[in-house]
């Protein structure tokens, strides 16, 4: 569900919601610089994905067009009572 919210926030250009899905939301500048060039971010239909790429995402960038990437989302929380976050550093590495 968290990845779905991240996808919606990214596609709607909702920086506040996007920051709420990421770890270390007080420093979202690195990811924000990368996502500002993305016009669409979507999940490729799992039934149409090759078995060796179960986590493919379709990314449309302003200058580069469509790109299919295998992305790995690290979901974590600091303690049992904290909410879940997407690891911002790993996401940054996958997007660059």
PDB file of C-alpha atoms in Angstrom:
ATOM      1  CA  UNK A   1       0.000   0.000   0.000  1.00  0.00           C
ATOM      2  CA  UNK A   2       2.873   2.373   0.789  1.00  0.00           C
ATOM      3  CA  UNK A   3       4.381   1.910  -2.683  1.00  0.00           C
ATOM      4  CA  UNK A   4       0.973   2.574  -4.193  1.00  0.00           C
ATOM      5  CA  UNK A   5       0.677   5.845  -2.235  1.00  0.00           C
ATOM      6  CA  UNK A   6       4.202   6.765  -3.322  1.00  0.00           C
ATOM      7  CA  UNK A   7       3.214   6.129  -6.961  1.00  0.00           C
ATOM      8  CA  UNK A   8       0.092   8.280  -6.665  1.00  0.00           C
ATOM      9  CA  UNK A   9       1.998  11.101  -4.969  1.00  0.00           C
ATOM     10  CA  UNK A  10       4.667  11.015  -7.660  1.00  0.00           C
ATOM     11  CA  UNK A  11       2.172  11.005 -10.530  1.00  0.00           C
ATOM     12  CA  UNK A  12       0.107  13.800  -8.978  1.00  0.00           C
ATOM     13  CA  UNK A  13       3.246  15.834  -8.203  1.00  0.00           C
ATOM     14  CA  UNK A  14       2.218  16.009  -4.557  1.00  0.00           C
ATOM     15  CA  UNK A  15       5.528  16.795  -2.844  1.00  0.00           C
ATOM     16  CA  UNK A  16       4.027  16.807   0.653  1.00  0.00           C
ATOM     17  CA  UNK A  17       2.528  13.324   0.300  1.00  0.00           C
ATOM     18  CA  UNK A  18       5.677  12.079  -1.424  1.00  0.00           C
ATOM     19  CA  UNK A  19       7.802  13.278   1.501  1.00  0.00           C
ATOM     20  CA  UNK A  20       5.508  11.453   3.927  1.00  0.00           C
ATOM     21  CA  UNK A  21       6.251   8.119   2.220  1.00  0.00           C
ATOM     22  CA  UNK A  22      10.037   8.472   2.380  1.00  0.00           C
ATOM     23  CA  UNK A  23      12.524   7.990   5.192  1.00  0.00           C
ATOM     24  CA  UNK A  24      14.128  11.184   6.404  1.00  0.00           C
ATOM     25  CA  UNK A  25      11.348  13.446   5.051  1.00  0.00           C
ATOM     26  CA  UNK A  26      13.145  16.578   6.248  1.00  0.00           C
ATOM     27  CA  UNK A  27      15.758  16.021   3.489  1.00  0.00           C
ATOM     28  CA  UNK A  28      13.776  15.073   0.347  1.00  0.00           C
ATOM     29  CA  UNK A  29      15.858  17.212  -2.025  1.00  0.00           C
ATOM     30  CA  UNK A  30      17.874  14.385  -3.590  1.00  0.00           C
ATOM     31  CA  UNK A  31      14.818  12.372  -4.594  1.00  0.00           C
ATOM     32  CA  UNK A  32      12.818  15.485  -5.533  1.00  0.00           C
ATOM     33  CA  UNK A  33      15.499  16.494  -8.043  1.00  0.00           C
ATOM     34  CA  UNK A  34      15.175  13.120  -9.756  1.00  0.00           C
ATOM     35  CA  UNK A  35      11.386  12.820  -9.694  1.00  0.00           C
ATOM     36  CA  UNK A  36      10.745  16.278 -11.123  1.00  0.00           C
ATOM     37  CA  UNK A  37      11.725  14.909 -14.562  1.00  0.00           C
ATOM     38  CA  UNK A  38       9.384  11.910 -14.267  1.00  0.00           C
ATOM     39  CA  UNK A  39       6.047  12.454 -15.987  1.00  0.00           C
ATOM     40  CA  UNK A  40       4.606   9.048 -15.100  1.00  0.00           C
ATOM     41  CA  UNK A  41       5.618   6.256 -12.726  1.00  0.00           C
ATOM     42  CA  UNK A  42       3.678   3.024 -12.827  1.00  0.00           C
ATOM     43  CA  UNK A  43       3.787  -0.608 -11.961  1.00  0.00           C
ATOM     44  CA  UNK A  44       4.002  -2.964 -14.909  1.00  0.00           C
ATOM     45  CA  UNK A  45       1.273  -5.624 -14.843  1.00  0.00           C
ATOM     46  CA  UNK A  46       2.794  -8.534 -12.864  1.00  0.00           C
ATOM     47  CA  UNK A  47       1.220 -11.071 -15.237  1.00  0.00           C
ATOM     48  CA  UNK A  48       3.040  -9.505 -18.191  1.00  0.00           C
ATOM     49  CA  UNK A  49       6.428  -9.344 -16.505  1.00  0.00           C
ATOM     50  CA  UNK A  50       9.137 -11.882 -17.185  1.00  0.00           C
ATOM     51  CA  UNK A  51       9.748 -14.115 -14.144  1.00  0.00           C
ATOM     52  CA  UNK A  52      13.299 -12.802 -13.776  1.00  0.00           C
ATOM     53  CA  UNK A  53      12.013  -9.215 -13.354  1.00  0.00           C
ATOM     54  CA  UNK A  54       9.138  -9.379 -10.854  1.00  0.00           C
ATOM     55  CA  UNK A  55       9.557  -5.781  -9.658  1.00  0.00           C
ATOM     56  CA  UNK A  56       9.526  -3.873 -12.952  1.00  0.00           C
ATOM     57  CA  UNK A  57       8.297  -0.282 -13.023  1.00  0.00           C
ATOM     58  CA  UNK A  58       7.476   1.834 -16.058  1.00  0.00           C
ATOM     59  CA  UNK A  59       8.984   5.283 -15.784  1.00  0.00           C
ATOM     60  CA  UNK A  60       8.354   8.054 -18.304  1.00  0.00           C
ATOM     61  CA  UNK A  61      10.878  10.860 -18.230  1.00  0.00           C
ATOM     62  CA  UNK A  62      10.524  14.209 -19.988  1.00  0.00           C
ATOM     63  CA  UNK A  63      13.753  13.947 -21.951  1.00  0.00           C
ATOM     64  CA  UNK A  64      14.270  10.192 -22.205  1.00  0.00           C
ATOM     65  CA  UNK A  65      10.796   8.712 -22.783  1.00  0.00           C
ATOM     66  CA  UNK A  66       9.677   5.350 -21.472  1.00  0.00           C
ATOM     67  CA  UNK A  67      12.047   3.266 -19.412  1.00  0.00           C
ATOM     68  CA  UNK A  68      11.344  -0.085 -17.776  1.00  0.00           C
ATOM     69  CA  UNK A  69      13.437  -0.612 -14.665  1.00  0.00           C
ATOM     70  CA  UNK A  70      13.597  -3.227 -11.991  1.00  0.00           C
ATOM     71  CA  UNK A  71      13.253  -1.354  -8.732  1.00  0.00           C
ATOM     72  CA  UNK A  72      13.715  -2.572  -5.216  1.00  0.00           C
ATOM     73  CA  UNK A  73      11.840  -0.761  -2.489  1.00  0.00           C
ATOM     74  CA  UNK A  74      13.254  -1.102   1.007  1.00  0.00           C
ATOM     75  CA  UNK A  75      10.363  -0.628   3.413  1.00  0.00           C
ATOM     76  CA  UNK A  76      11.345  -0.050   7.011  1.00  0.00           C
ATOM     77  CA  UNK A  77      10.352   1.501  10.297  1.00  0.00           C
ATOM     78  CA  UNK A  78      12.381   2.601  13.264  1.00  0.00           C
ATOM     79  CA  UNK A  79      10.407   0.722  15.906  1.00  0.00           C
ATOM     80  CA  UNK A  80       7.337  -1.480  16.219  1.00  0.00           C
ATOM     81  CA  UNK A  81       5.120   1.531  16.885  1.00  0.00           C
ATOM     82  CA  UNK A  82       6.466   3.775  14.094  1.00  0.00           C
ATOM     83  CA  UNK A  83       4.952   3.953  10.648  1.00  0.00           C
ATOM     84  CA  UNK A  84       6.523   2.406   7.580  1.00  0.00           C
ATOM     85  CA  UNK A  85       8.765   4.381   5.204  1.00  0.00           C
ATOM     86  CA  UNK A  86      10.416   3.780   1.843  1.00  0.00           C
ATOM     87  CA  UNK A  87      14.181   3.987   2.221  1.00  0.00           C
ATOM     88  CA  UNK A  88      15.063   7.228   0.449  1.00  0.00           C
ATOM     89  CA  UNK A  89      18.723   6.389  -0.170  1.00  0.00           C
ATOM     90  CA  UNK A  90      18.008   3.094  -1.934  1.00  0.00           C
ATOM     91  CA  UNK A  91      15.228   4.718  -3.977  1.00  0.00           C
ATOM     92  CA  UNK A  92      17.611   7.459  -5.039  1.00  0.00           C
ATOM     93  CA  UNK A  93      20.134   4.888  -6.264  1.00  0.00           C
ATOM     94  CA  UNK A  94      17.458   3.039  -8.268  1.00  0.00           C
ATOM     95  CA  UNK A  95      16.126   6.229  -9.882  1.00  0.00           C
ATOM     96  CA  UNK A  96      19.398   7.833 -10.925  1.00  0.00           C
TER      97      UNK A  96
END
